[in-house]
Amino acid sequence: MSEEQTERNTAIHEAAHAVIGYRTYGGSVHAEGVTIIPKGEIAGSAESMQMHDGLEEGFILALLAGWIAQSRINPRIRARGCSDDFQQVREFLPYAEITLSQAIAKTRELV
């Protein structure tokens, strides 16, 4: 994959975090907190995404949004950044009143 394609995929991934985070997570992801500037092994990040009590579902949906957005653009792409997102989903899912299947379905409706 070319550098331009990687940057495009990263932008899609991080933009999805920001948009769905804003829509479902109380607007806690700010525009200045999203970057596609690489930091070591990390291609980009949504800096202000943090878990807050009572907002577990929105946090999970925002985490899943990057993967879902990328898979809609190119289903064959396997995103490196998604593994960290999935790890966080697994950590917070027990505290949310939603299953993984429900979270994926709900995120797909939003993206």
PDB file of N, CA and C in Angstrom:
ATOM      1  N   MET A   1       0.841  -1.166   0.000  1.00  0.00           N
ATOM      2  CA  MET A   1       0.000   0.000   0.000  1.00  0.00           C
ATOM      3  C   MET A   1       0.895   1.241   0.000  1.00  0.00           C
ATOM      4  N   SER A   2       0.526   2.209  -0.822  1.00  0.00           N
ATOM      5  CA  SER A   2       1.334   3.427  -0.908  1.00  0.00           C
ATOM      6  C   SER A   2       1.146   4.290   0.340  1.00  0.00           C
ATOM      7  N   GLU A   3       2.065   5.217   0.526  1.00  0.00           N
ATOM      8  CA  GLU A   3       1.979   6.127   1.670  1.00  0.00           C
ATOM      9  C   GLU A   3       0.702   6.962   1.595  1.00  0.00           C
ATOM     10  N   GLU A   4       0.346   7.373   0.384  1.00  0.00           N
ATOM     11  CA  GLU A   4      -0.881   8.163   0.196  1.00  0.00           C
ATOM     12  C   GLU A   4      -2.122   7.356   0.587  1.00  0.00           C
ATOM     13  N   GLN A   5      -2.170   6.090   0.212  1.00  0.00           N
ATOM     14  CA  GLN A   5      -3.297   5.225   0.586  1.00  0.00           C
ATOM     15  C   GLN A   5      -3.347   5.016   2.094  1.00  0.00           C
ATOM     16  N   THR A   6      -2.185   4.834   2.700  1.00  0.00           N
ATOM     17  CA  THR A   6      -2.119   4.660   4.150  1.00  0.00           C
ATOM     18  C   THR A   6      -2.642   5.906   4.862  1.00  0.00           C
ATOM     19  N   GLU A   7      -2.222   7.077   4.402  1.00  0.00           N
ATOM     20  CA  GLU A   7      -2.682   8.328   5.006  1.00  0.00           C
ATOM     21  C   GLU A   7      -4.186   8.504   4.818  1.00  0.00           C
ATOM     22  N   ARG A   8      -4.706   8.143   3.664  1.00  0.00           N
ATOM     23  CA  ARG A   8      -6.150   8.240   3.401  1.00  0.00           C
ATOM     24  C   ARG A   8      -6.920   7.312   4.337  1.00  0.00           C
ATOM     25  N   ASN A   9      -6.461   6.075   4.465  1.00  0.00           N
ATOM     26  CA  ASN A   9      -7.127   5.122   5.348  1.00  0.00           C
ATOM     27  C   ASN A   9      -7.089   5.586   6.797  1.00  0.00           C
ATOM     28  N   THR A  10      -5.958   6.140   7.206  1.00  0.00           N
ATOM     29  CA  THR A  10      -5.825   6.660   8.565  1.00  0.00           C
ATOM     30  C   THR A  10      -6.786   7.826   8.780  1.00  0.00           C
ATOM     31  N   ALA A  11      -6.878   8.708   7.802  1.00  0.00           N
ATOM     32  CA  ALA A  11      -7.789   9.856   7.911  1.00  0.00           C
ATOM     33  C   ALA A  11      -9.240   9.380   8.046  1.00  0.00           C
ATOM     34  N   ILE A  12      -9.630   8.397   7.268  1.00  0.00           N
ATOM     35  CA  ILE A  12     -10.988   7.846   7.342  1.00  0.00           C
ATOM     36  C   ILE A  12     -11.231   7.246   8.718  1.00  0.00           C
ATOM     37  N   HIS A  13     -10.274   6.470   9.184  1.00  0.00           N
ATOM     38  CA  HIS A  13     -10.373   5.801  10.484  1.00  0.00           C
ATOM     39  C   HIS A  13     -10.538   6.817  11.614  1.00  0.00           C
ATOM     40  N   GLU A  14      -9.663   7.799  11.664  1.00  0.00           N
ATOM     41  CA  GLU A  14      -9.682   8.791  12.744  1.00  0.00           C
ATOM     42  C   GLU A  14     -10.885   9.722  12.636  1.00  0.00           C
ATOM     43  N   ALA A  15     -11.278  10.069  11.415  1.00  0.00           N
ATOM     44  CA  ALA A  15     -12.471  10.905  11.243  1.00  0.00           C
ATOM     45  C   ALA A  15     -13.710  10.180  11.759  1.00  0.00           C
ATOM     46  N   ALA A  16     -13.803   8.898  11.524  1.00  0.00           N
ATOM     47  CA  ALA A  16     -14.947   8.125  12.019  1.00  0.00           C
ATOM     48  C   ALA A  16     -14.974   8.127  13.541  1.00  0.00           C
ATOM     49  N   HIS A  17     -13.807   7.955  14.188  1.00  0.00           N
ATOM     50  CA  HIS A  17     -13.743   8.058  15.649  1.00  0.00           C
ATOM     51  C   HIS A  17     -14.309   9.409  16.103  1.00  0.00           C
ATOM     52  N   ALA A  18     -13.861  10.472  15.449  1.00  0.00           N
ATOM     53  CA  ALA A  18     -14.245  11.828  15.859  1.00  0.00           C
ATOM     54  C   ALA A  18     -15.741  12.072  15.660  1.00  0.00           C
ATOM     55  N   VAL A  19     -16.251  11.715  14.501  1.00  0.00           N
ATOM     56  CA  VAL A  19     -17.655  11.986  14.196  1.00  0.00           C
ATOM     57  C   VAL A  19     -18.585  11.165  15.086  1.00  0.00           C
ATOM     58  N   ILE A  20     -18.338   9.881  15.188  1.00  0.00           N
ATOM     59  CA  ILE A  20     -19.202   9.041  16.014  1.00  0.00           C
ATOM     60  C   ILE A  20     -19.004   9.358  17.492  1.00  0.00           C
ATOM     61  N   GLY A  21     -17.781   9.683  17.878  1.00  0.00           N
ATOM     62  CA  GLY A  21     -17.547  10.116  19.251  1.00  0.00           C
ATOM     63  C   GLY A  21     -18.341  11.364  19.585  1.00  0.00           C
ATOM     64  N   TYR A  22     -18.354  12.300  18.666  1.00  0.00           N
ATOM     65  CA  TYR A  22     -19.107  13.532  18.876  1.00  0.00           C
ATOM     66  C   TYR A  22     -20.606  13.249  18.974  1.00  0.00           C
ATOM     67  N   ARG A  23     -21.091  12.371  18.101  1.00  0.00           N
ATOM     68  CA  ARG A  23     -22.527  12.079  18.058  1.00  0.00           C
ATOM     69  C   ARG A  23     -23.014  11.229  19.223  1.00  0.00           C
ATOM     70  N   THR A  24     -22.183  10.345  19.749  1.00  0.00           N
ATOM     71  CA  THR A  24     -22.659   9.383  20.744  1.00  0.00           C
ATOM     72  C   THR A  24     -22.023   9.545  22.115  1.00  0.00           C
ATOM     73  N   TYR A  25     -20.995  10.321  22.196  1.00  0.00           N
ATOM     74  CA  TYR A  25     -20.165  10.331  23.396  1.00  0.00           C
ATOM     75  C   TYR A  25     -20.112  11.724  24.009  1.00  0.00           C
ATOM     76  N   GLY A  26     -21.146  12.490  23.763  1.00  0.00           N
ATOM     77  CA  GLY A  26     -21.241  13.788  24.405  1.00  0.00           C
ATOM     78  C   GLY A  26     -20.319  14.852  23.846  1.00  0.00           C
ATOM     79  N   GLY A  27     -19.880  14.713  22.618  1.00  0.00           N
ATOM     80  CA  GLY A  27     -19.024  15.730  22.016  1.00  0.00           C
ATOM     81  C   GLY A  27     -17.649  15.827  22.619  1.00  0.00           C
ATOM     82  N   SER A  28     -17.142  14.731  23.181  1.00  0.00           N
ATOM     83  CA  SER A  28     -15.867  14.805  23.889  1.00  0.00           C
ATOM     84  C   SER A  28     -14.642  14.665  22.990  1.00  0.00           C
ATOM     85  N   VAL A  29     -14.829  14.389  21.724  1.00  0.00           N
ATOM     86  CA  VAL A  29     -13.698  14.313  20.802  1.00  0.00           C
ATOM     87  C   VAL A  29     -13.665  15.632  20.042  1.00  0.00           C
ATOM     88  N   HIS A  30     -12.652  16.419  20.274  1.00  0.00           N
ATOM     89  CA  HIS A  30     -12.542  17.745  19.675  1.00  0.00           C
ATOM     90  C   HIS A  30     -11.708  17.684  18.401  1.00  0.00           C
ATOM     91  N   ALA A  31     -11.999  18.577  17.473  1.00  0.00           N
ATOM     92  CA  ALA A  31     -11.294  18.586  16.191  1.00  0.00           C
ATOM     93  C   ALA A  31      -9.782  18.663  16.371  1.00  0.00           C
ATOM     94  N   GLU A  32      -9.317  19.439  17.345  1.00  0.00           N
ATOM     95  CA  GLU A  32      -7.873  19.556  17.528  1.00  0.00           C
ATOM     96  C   GLU A  32      -7.265  18.302  18.140  1.00  0.00           C
ATOM     97  N   GLY A  33      -8.105  17.348  18.557  1.00  0.00           N
ATOM     98  CA  GLY A  33      -7.616  16.127  19.168  1.00  0.00           C
ATOM     99  C   GLY A  33      -7.499  14.969  18.200  1.00  0.00           C
ATOM    100  N   VAL A  34      -7.726  15.202  16.917  1.00  0.00           N
ATOM    101  CA  VAL A  34      -7.646  14.139  15.927  1.00  0.00           C
ATOM    102  C   VAL A  34      -6.497  14.451  14.984  1.00  0.00           C
ATOM    103  N   THR A  35      -5.650  13.449  14.761  1.00  0.00           N
ATOM    104  CA  THR A  35      -4.499  13.664  13.897  1.00  0.00           C
ATOM    105  C   THR A  35      -4.235  12.441  13.034  1.00  0.00           C
ATOM    106  N   ILE A  36      -3.692  12.676  11.858  1.00  0.00           N
ATOM    107  CA  ILE A  36      -3.211  11.562  11.038  1.00  0.00           C
ATOM    108  C   ILE A  36      -1.693  11.638  10.921  1.00  0.00           C
ATOM    109  N   ILE A  37      -1.096  12.417  11.789  1.00  0.00           N
ATOM    110  CA  ILE A  37       0.358  12.515  11.811  1.00  0.00           C
ATOM    111  C   ILE A  37       0.902  11.289  12.535  1.00  0.00           C
ATOM    112  N   PRO A  38       1.747  10.504  11.884  1.00  0.00           N
ATOM    113  CA  PRO A  38       2.282   9.292  12.521  1.00  0.00           C
ATOM    114  C   PRO A  38       3.094   9.608  13.769  1.00  0.00           C
ATOM    115  N   LYS A  39       2.935   8.730  14.776  1.00  0.00           N
ATOM    116  CA  LYS A  39       3.719   8.819  16.007  1.00  0.00           C
ATOM    117  C   LYS A  39       4.307   7.448  16.249  1.00  0.00           C
ATOM    118  N   GLY A  40       5.514   7.237  15.782  1.00  0.00           N
ATOM    119  CA  GLY A  40       6.133   5.923  15.906  1.00  0.00           C
ATOM    120  C   GLY A  40       5.353   4.907  15.091  1.00  0.00           C
ATOM    121  N   GLU A  41       4.867   3.867  15.743  1.00  0.00           N
ATOM    122  CA  GLU A  41       4.086   2.831  15.066  1.00  0.00           C
ATOM    123  C   GLU A  41       2.625   3.218  14.868  1.00  0.00           C
ATOM    124  N   ILE A  42       2.185   4.307  15.517  1.00  0.00           N
ATOM    125  CA  ILE A  42       0.795   4.738  15.431  1.00  0.00           C
ATOM    126  C   ILE A  42       0.641   5.674  14.239  1.00  0.00           C
ATOM    127  N   ALA A  43      -0.280   5.332  13.328  1.00  0.00           N
ATOM    128  CA  ALA A  43      -0.475   6.131  12.125  1.00  0.00           C
ATOM    129  C   ALA A  43      -1.272   7.400  12.397  1.00  0.00           C
ATOM    130  N   GLY A  44      -2.108   7.401  13.431  1.00  0.00           N
ATOM    131  CA  GLY A  44      -2.918   8.561  13.786  1.00  0.00           C
ATOM    132  C   GLY A  44      -3.642   8.282  15.077  1.00  0.00           C
ATOM    133  N   SER A  45      -4.309   9.294  15.607  1.00  0.00           N
ATOM    134  CA  SER A  45      -5.032   9.072  16.856  1.00  0.00           C
ATOM    135  C   SER A  45      -6.114  10.107  17.063  1.00  0.00           C
ATOM    136  N   ALA A  46      -7.094   9.741  17.888  1.00  0.00           N
ATOM    137  CA  ALA A  46      -8.115  10.665  18.360  1.00  0.00           C
ATOM    138  C   ALA A  46      -7.772  10.905  19.830  1.00  0.00           C
ATOM    139  N   GLU A  47      -6.964  11.901  20.076  1.00  0.00           N
ATOM    140  CA  GLU A  47      -6.328  12.125  21.375  1.00  0.00           C
ATOM    141  C   GLU A  47      -7.280  12.238  22.553  1.00  0.00           C
ATOM    142  N   SER A  48      -8.417  12.891  22.376  1.00  0.00           N
ATOM    143  CA  SER A  48      -9.249  13.173  23.539  1.00  0.00           C
ATOM    144  C   SER A  48     -10.261  12.074  23.848  1.00  0.00           C
ATOM    145  N   MET A  49     -10.155  10.923  23.190  1.00  0.00           N
ATOM    146  CA  MET A  49     -11.075   9.834  23.496  1.00  0.00           C
ATOM    147  C   MET A  49     -10.668   9.168  24.803  1.00  0.00           C
ATOM    148  N   GLN A  50     -11.450   9.399  25.828  1.00  0.00           N
ATOM    149  CA  GLN A  50     -11.219   8.792  27.127  1.00  0.00           C
ATOM    150  C   GLN A  50     -12.555   8.300  27.655  1.00  0.00           C
ATOM    151  N   MET A  51     -12.512   7.244  28.444  1.00  0.00           N
ATOM    152  CA  MET A  51     -13.726   6.680  29.010  1.00  0.00           C
ATOM    153  C   MET A  51     -14.188   7.521  30.188  1.00  0.00           C
ATOM    154  N   HIS A  52     -15.486   7.752  30.256  1.00  0.00           N
ATOM    155  CA  HIS A  52     -16.106   8.439  31.379  1.00  0.00           C
ATOM    156  C   HIS A  52     -17.263   7.597  31.890  1.00  0.00           C
ATOM    157  N   ASP A  53     -17.503   7.621  33.186  1.00  0.00           N
ATOM    158  CA  ASP A  53     -18.595   6.854  33.772  1.00  0.00           C
ATOM    159  C   ASP A  53     -19.916   7.182  33.100  1.00  0.00           C
ATOM    160  N   GLY A  54     -20.680   6.152  32.786  1.00  0.00           N
ATOM    161  CA  GLY A  54     -21.990   6.326  32.196  1.00  0.00           C
ATOM    162  C   GLY A  54     -21.988   6.494  30.691  1.00  0.00           C
ATOM    163  N   LEU A  55     -20.821   6.589  30.084  1.00  0.00           N
ATOM    164  CA  LEU A  55     -20.749   6.789  28.634  1.00  0.00           C
ATOM    165  C   LEU A  55     -20.056   5.620  27.935  1.00  0.00           C
ATOM    166  N   GLU A  56     -20.093   4.444  28.559  1.00  0.00           N
ATOM    167  CA  GLU A  56     -19.389   3.284  28.011  1.00  0.00           C
ATOM    168  C   GLU A  56     -19.857   2.935  26.607  1.00  0.00           C
ATOM    169  N   GLU A  57     -21.174   2.956  26.377  1.00  0.00           N
ATOM    170  CA  GLU A  57     -21.685   2.575  25.061  1.00  0.00           C
ATOM    171  C   GLU A  57     -21.181   3.513  23.970  1.00  0.00           C
ATOM    172  N   GLY A  58     -21.265   4.818  24.200  1.00  0.00           N
ATOM    173  CA  GLY A  58     -20.781   5.776  23.211  1.00  0.00           C
ATOM    174  C   GLY A  58     -19.301   5.623  22.941  1.00  0.00           C
ATOM    175  N   PHE A  59     -18.542   5.348  23.982  1.00  0.00           N
ATOM    176  CA  PHE A  59     -17.102   5.136  23.840  1.00  0.00           C
ATOM    177  C   PHE A  59     -16.831   3.920  22.955  1.00  0.00           C
ATOM    178  N   ILE A  60     -17.556   2.842  23.198  1.00  0.00           N
ATOM    179  CA  ILE A  60     -17.391   1.618  22.413  1.00  0.00           C
ATOM    180  C   ILE A  60     -17.772   1.862  20.957  1.00  0.00           C
ATOM    181  N   LEU A  61     -18.868   2.563  20.723  1.00  0.00           N
ATOM    182  CA  LEU A  61     -19.280   2.857  19.346  1.00  0.00           C
ATOM    183  C   LEU A  61     -18.228   3.698  18.631  1.00  0.00           C
ATOM    184  N   ALA A  62     -17.674   4.686  19.334  1.00  0.00           N
ATOM    185  CA  ALA A  62     -16.628   5.527  18.732  1.00  0.00           C
ATOM    186  C   ALA A  62     -15.391   4.700  18.395  1.00  0.00           C
ATOM    187  N   LEU A  63     -15.036   3.755  19.268  1.00  0.00           N
ATOM    188  CA  LEU A  63     -13.878   2.893  18.994  1.00  0.00           C
ATOM    189  C   LEU A  63     -14.109   2.019  17.766  1.00  0.00           C
ATOM    190  N   LEU A  64     -15.313   1.471  17.634  1.00  0.00           N
ATOM    191  CA  LEU A  64     -15.619   0.586  16.505  1.00  0.00           C
ATOM    192  C   LEU A  64     -15.760   1.346  15.186  1.00  0.00           C
ATOM    193  N   ALA A  65     -16.042   2.630  15.255  1.00  0.00           N
ATOM    194  CA  ALA A  65     -16.316   3.420  14.052  1.00  0.00           C
ATOM    195  C   ALA A  65     -15.159   3.451  13.064  1.00  0.00           C
ATOM    196  N   GLY A  66     -13.923   3.505  13.546  1.00  0.00           N
ATOM    197  CA  GLY A  66     -12.772   3.543  12.638  1.00  0.00           C
ATOM    198  C   GLY A  66     -12.699   2.309  11.768  1.00  0.00           C
ATOM    199  N   TRP A  67     -12.847   1.157  12.371  1.00  0.00           N
ATOM    200  CA  TRP A  67     -12.799  -0.104  11.641  1.00  0.00           C
ATOM    201  C   TRP A  67     -13.958  -0.203  10.642  1.00  0.00           C
ATOM    202  N   ILE A  68     -15.159   0.156  11.082  1.00  0.00           N
ATOM    203  CA  ILE A  68     -16.326   0.051  10.210  1.00  0.00           C
ATOM    204  C   ILE A  68     -16.204   1.004   9.029  1.00  0.00           C
ATOM    205  N   ALA A  69     -15.759   2.221   9.269  1.00  0.00           N
ATOM    206  CA  ALA A  69     -15.588   3.185   8.176  1.00  0.00           C
ATOM    207  C   ALA A  69     -14.564   2.683   7.167  1.00  0.00           C
ATOM    208  N   GLN A  70     -13.431   2.182   7.650  1.00  0.00           N
ATOM    209  CA  GLN A  70     -12.411   1.668   6.744  1.00  0.00           C
ATOM    210  C   GLN A  70     -12.924   0.471   5.945  1.00  0.00           C
ATOM    211  N   SER A  71     -13.653  -0.413   6.599  1.00  0.00           N
ATOM    212  CA  SER A  71     -14.133  -1.610   5.901  1.00  0.00           C
ATOM    213  C   SER A  71     -15.177  -1.258   4.848  1.00  0.00           C
ATOM    214  N   ARG A  72     -15.876  -0.150   5.023  1.00  0.00           N
ATOM    215  CA  ARG A  72     -16.841   0.279   4.007  1.00  0.00           C
ATOM    216  C   ARG A  72     -16.131   0.830   2.775  1.00  0.00           C
ATOM    217  N   ILE A  73     -15.011   1.490   2.982  1.00  0.00           N
ATOM    218  CA  ILE A  73     -14.252   2.051   1.868  1.00  0.00           C
ATOM    219  C   ILE A  73     -13.526   0.949   1.104  1.00  0.00           C
ATOM    220  N   ASN A  74     -12.888   0.050   1.844  1.00  0.00           N
ATOM    221  CA  ASN A  74     -12.161  -1.052   1.224  1.00  0.00           C
ATOM    222  C   ASN A  74     -12.210  -2.258   2.153  1.00  0.00           C
ATOM    223  N   PRO A  75     -13.136  -3.191   1.910  1.00  0.00           N
ATOM    224  CA  PRO A  75     -13.311  -4.332   2.808  1.00  0.00           C
ATOM    225  C   PRO A  75     -12.078  -5.234   2.935  1.00  0.00           C
ATOM    226  N   ARG A  76     -11.156  -5.137   1.999  1.00  0.00           N
ATOM    227  CA  ARG A  76      -9.975  -6.011   2.032  1.00  0.00           C
ATOM    228  C   ARG A  76      -8.849  -5.463   2.900  1.00  0.00           C
ATOM    229  N   ILE A  77      -8.976  -4.235   3.347  1.00  0.00           N
ATOM    230  CA  ILE A  77      -7.908  -3.629   4.145  1.00  0.00           C
ATOM    231  C   ILE A  77      -7.976  -4.154   5.568  1.00  0.00           C
ATOM    232  N   ARG A  78      -6.838  -4.536   6.064  1.00  0.00           N
ATOM    233  CA  ARG A  78      -6.723  -4.943   7.466  1.00  0.00           C
ATOM    234  C   ARG A  78      -5.949  -3.840   8.180  1.00  0.00           C
ATOM    235  N   ALA A  79      -6.650  -3.081   8.972  1.00  0.00           N
ATOM    236  CA  ALA A  79      -6.047  -1.902   9.597  1.00  0.00           C
ATOM    237  C   ALA A  79      -5.275  -2.260  10.852  1.00  0.00           C
ATOM    238  N   ARG A  80      -4.037  -1.790  10.919  1.00  0.00           N
ATOM    239  CA  ARG A  80      -3.212  -2.018  12.110  1.00  0.00           C
ATOM    240  C   ARG A  80      -3.791  -1.331  13.331  1.00  0.00           C
ATOM    241  N   GLY A  81      -4.289  -0.129  13.162  1.00  0.00           N
ATOM    242  CA  GLY A  81      -4.798   0.638  14.286  1.00  0.00           C
ATOM    243  C   GLY A  81      -6.037   0.046  14.931  1.00  0.00           C
ATOM    244  N   CYS A  82      -6.708  -0.819  14.214  1.00  0.00           N
ATOM    245  CA  CYS A  82      -7.937  -1.397  14.755  1.00  0.00           C
ATOM    246  C   CYS A  82      -7.679  -2.350  15.908  1.00  0.00           C
ATOM    247  N   SER A  83      -6.533  -2.985  15.957  1.00  0.00           N
ATOM    248  CA  SER A  83      -6.273  -3.948  17.025  1.00  0.00           C
ATOM    249  C   SER A  83      -6.272  -3.261  18.396  1.00  0.00           C
ATOM    250  N   ASP A  84      -5.726  -2.055  18.487  1.00  0.00           N
ATOM    251  CA  ASP A  84      -5.760  -1.309  19.750  1.00  0.00           C
ATOM    252  C   ASP A  84      -7.191  -0.928  20.112  1.00  0.00           C
ATOM    253  N   ASP A  85      -7.962  -0.537  19.103  1.00  0.00           N
ATOM    254  CA  ASP A  85      -9.364  -0.187  19.339  1.00  0.00           C
ATOM    255  C   ASP A  85     -10.134  -1.398  19.856  1.00  0.00           C
ATOM    256  N   PHE A  86      -9.923  -2.552  19.231  1.00  0.00           N
ATOM    257  CA  PHE A  86     -10.621  -3.766  19.661  1.00  0.00           C
ATOM    258  C   PHE A  86     -10.225  -4.165  21.080  1.00  0.00           C
ATOM    259  N   GLN A  87      -8.968  -3.962  21.434  1.00  0.00           N
ATOM    260  CA  GLN A  87      -8.517  -4.270  22.789  1.00  0.00           C
ATOM    261  C   GLN A  87      -9.275  -3.411  23.804  1.00  0.00           C
ATOM    262  N   GLN A  88      -9.427  -2.142  23.502  1.00  0.00           N
ATOM    263  CA  GLN A  88     -10.162  -1.260  24.408  1.00  0.00           C
ATOM    264  C   GLN A  88     -11.641  -1.637  24.464  1.00  0.00           C
ATOM    265  N   VAL A  89     -12.210  -2.022  23.330  1.00  0.00           N
ATOM    266  CA  VAL A  89     -13.614  -2.470  23.315  1.00  0.00           C
ATOM    267  C   VAL A  89     -13.772  -3.664  24.248  1.00  0.00           C
ATOM    268  N   ARG A  90     -12.871  -4.628  24.143  1.00  0.00           N
ATOM    269  CA  ARG A  90     -12.945  -5.820  25.006  1.00  0.00           C
ATOM    270  C   ARG A  90     -12.833  -5.456  26.481  1.00  0.00           C
ATOM    271  N   GLU A  91     -12.030  -4.447  26.789  1.00  0.00           N
ATOM    272  CA  GLU A  91     -11.861  -4.023  28.182  1.00  0.00           C
ATOM    273  C   GLU A  91     -13.116  -3.358  28.737  1.00  0.00           C
ATOM    274  N   PHE A  92     -13.792  -2.560  27.928  1.00  0.00           N
ATOM    275  CA  PHE A  92     -14.920  -1.777  28.425  1.00  0.00           C
ATOM    276  C   PHE A  92     -16.279  -2.425  28.201  1.00  0.00           C
ATOM    277  N   LEU A  93     -16.368  -3.412  27.327  1.00  0.00           N
ATOM    278  CA  LEU A  93     -17.645  -4.056  27.036  1.00  0.00           C
ATOM    279  C   LEU A  93     -18.342  -4.618  28.271  1.00  0.00           C
ATOM    280  N   PRO A  94     -17.629  -5.217  29.220  1.00  0.00           N
ATOM    281  CA  PRO A  94     -18.320  -5.729  30.410  1.00  0.00           C
ATOM    282  C   PRO A  94     -19.034  -4.652  31.230  1.00  0.00           C
ATOM    283  N   TYR A  95     -18.641  -3.393  31.087  1.00  0.00           N
ATOM    284  CA  TYR A  95     -19.238  -2.303  31.853  1.00  0.00           C
ATOM    285  C   TYR A  95     -20.398  -1.626  31.120  1.00  0.00           C
ATOM    286  N   ALA A  96     -20.595  -1.990  29.881  1.00  0.00           N
ATOM    287  CA  ALA A  96     -21.652  -1.378  29.074  1.00  0.00           C
ATOM    288  C   ALA A  96     -22.886  -2.275  29.049  1.00  0.00           C
ATOM    289  N   GLU A  97     -24.010  -1.665  28.827  1.00  0.00           N
ATOM    290  CA  GLU A  97     -25.255  -2.424  28.729  1.00  0.00           C
ATOM    291  C   GLU A  97     -25.544  -2.726  27.266  1.00  0.00           C
ATOM    292  N   ILE A  98     -24.555  -3.275  26.584  1.00  0.00           N
ATOM    293  CA  ILE A  98     -24.677  -3.591  25.170  1.00  0.00           C
ATOM    294  C   ILE A  98     -23.722  -4.743  24.857  1.00  0.00           C
ATOM    295  N   THR A  99     -24.123  -5.621  23.944  1.00  0.00           N
ATOM    296  CA  THR A  99     -23.235  -6.709  23.528  1.00  0.00           C
ATOM    297  C   THR A  99     -22.374  -6.227  22.366  1.00  0.00           C
ATOM    298  N   LEU A 100     -21.348  -6.981  22.053  1.00  0.00           N
ATOM    299  CA  LEU A 100     -20.493  -6.620  20.923  1.00  0.00           C
ATOM    300  C   LEU A 100     -21.295  -6.603  19.629  1.00  0.00           C
ATOM    301  N   SER A 101     -22.141  -7.603  19.412  1.00  0.00           N
ATOM    302  CA  SER A 101     -22.968  -7.651  18.188  1.00  0.00           C
ATOM    303  C   SER A 101     -23.871  -6.429  18.095  1.00  0.00           C
ATOM    304  N   GLN A 102     -24.483  -6.044  19.200  1.00  0.00           N
ATOM    305  CA  GLN A 102     -25.340  -4.861  19.212  1.00  0.00           C
ATOM    306  C   GLN A 102     -24.532  -3.599  18.931  1.00  0.00           C
ATOM    307  N   ALA A 103     -23.346  -3.514  19.514  1.00  0.00           N
ATOM    308  CA  ALA A 103     -22.495  -2.339  19.316  1.00  0.00           C
ATOM    309  C   ALA A 103     -22.069  -2.216  17.856  1.00  0.00           C
ATOM    310  N   ILE A 104     -21.695  -3.322  17.248  1.00  0.00           N
ATOM    311  CA  ILE A 104     -21.293  -3.295  15.832  1.00  0.00           C
ATOM    312  C   ILE A 104     -22.474  -2.875  14.968  1.00  0.00           C
ATOM    313  N   ALA A 105     -23.640  -3.452  15.209  1.00  0.00           N
ATOM    314  CA  ALA A 105     -24.839  -3.111  14.416  1.00  0.00           C
ATOM    315  C   ALA A 105     -25.184  -1.630  14.571  1.00  0.00           C
ATOM    316  N   LYS A 106     -25.133  -1.149  15.791  1.00  0.00           N
ATOM    317  CA  LYS A 106     -25.472   0.250  16.045  1.00  0.00           C
ATOM    318  C   LYS A 106     -24.459   1.194  15.390  1.00  0.00           C
ATOM    319  N   THR A 107     -23.192   0.843  15.467  1.00  0.00           N
ATOM    320  CA  THR A 107     -22.151   1.671  14.848  1.00  0.00           C
ATOM    321  C   THR A 107     -22.312   1.684  13.333  1.00  0.00           C
ATOM    322  N   ARG A 108     -22.636   0.536  12.745  1.00  0.00           N
ATOM    323  CA  ARG A 108     -22.855   0.477  11.289  1.00  0.00           C
ATOM    324  C   ARG A 108     -23.975   1.402  10.859  1.00  0.00           C
ATOM    325  N   GLU A 109     -25.005   1.536  11.685  1.00  0.00           N
ATOM    326  CA  GLU A 109     -26.099   2.465  11.357  1.00  0.00           C
ATOM    327  C   GLU A 109     -25.619   3.908  11.371  1.00  0.00           C
ATOM    328  N   LEU A 110     -24.679   4.227  12.228  1.00  0.00           N
ATOM    329  CA  LEU A 110     -24.206   5.605  12.385  1.00  0.00           C
ATOM    330  C   LEU A 110     -23.143   6.007  11.378  1.00  0.00           C
ATOM    331  N   VAL A 111     -22.339   5.049  10.938  1.00  0.00           N
ATOM    332  CA  VAL A 111     -21.216   5.382  10.046  1.00  0.00           C
ATOM    333  C   VAL A 111     -21.706   5.490   8.614  1.00  0.00           C
TER     334      VAL A 111
END
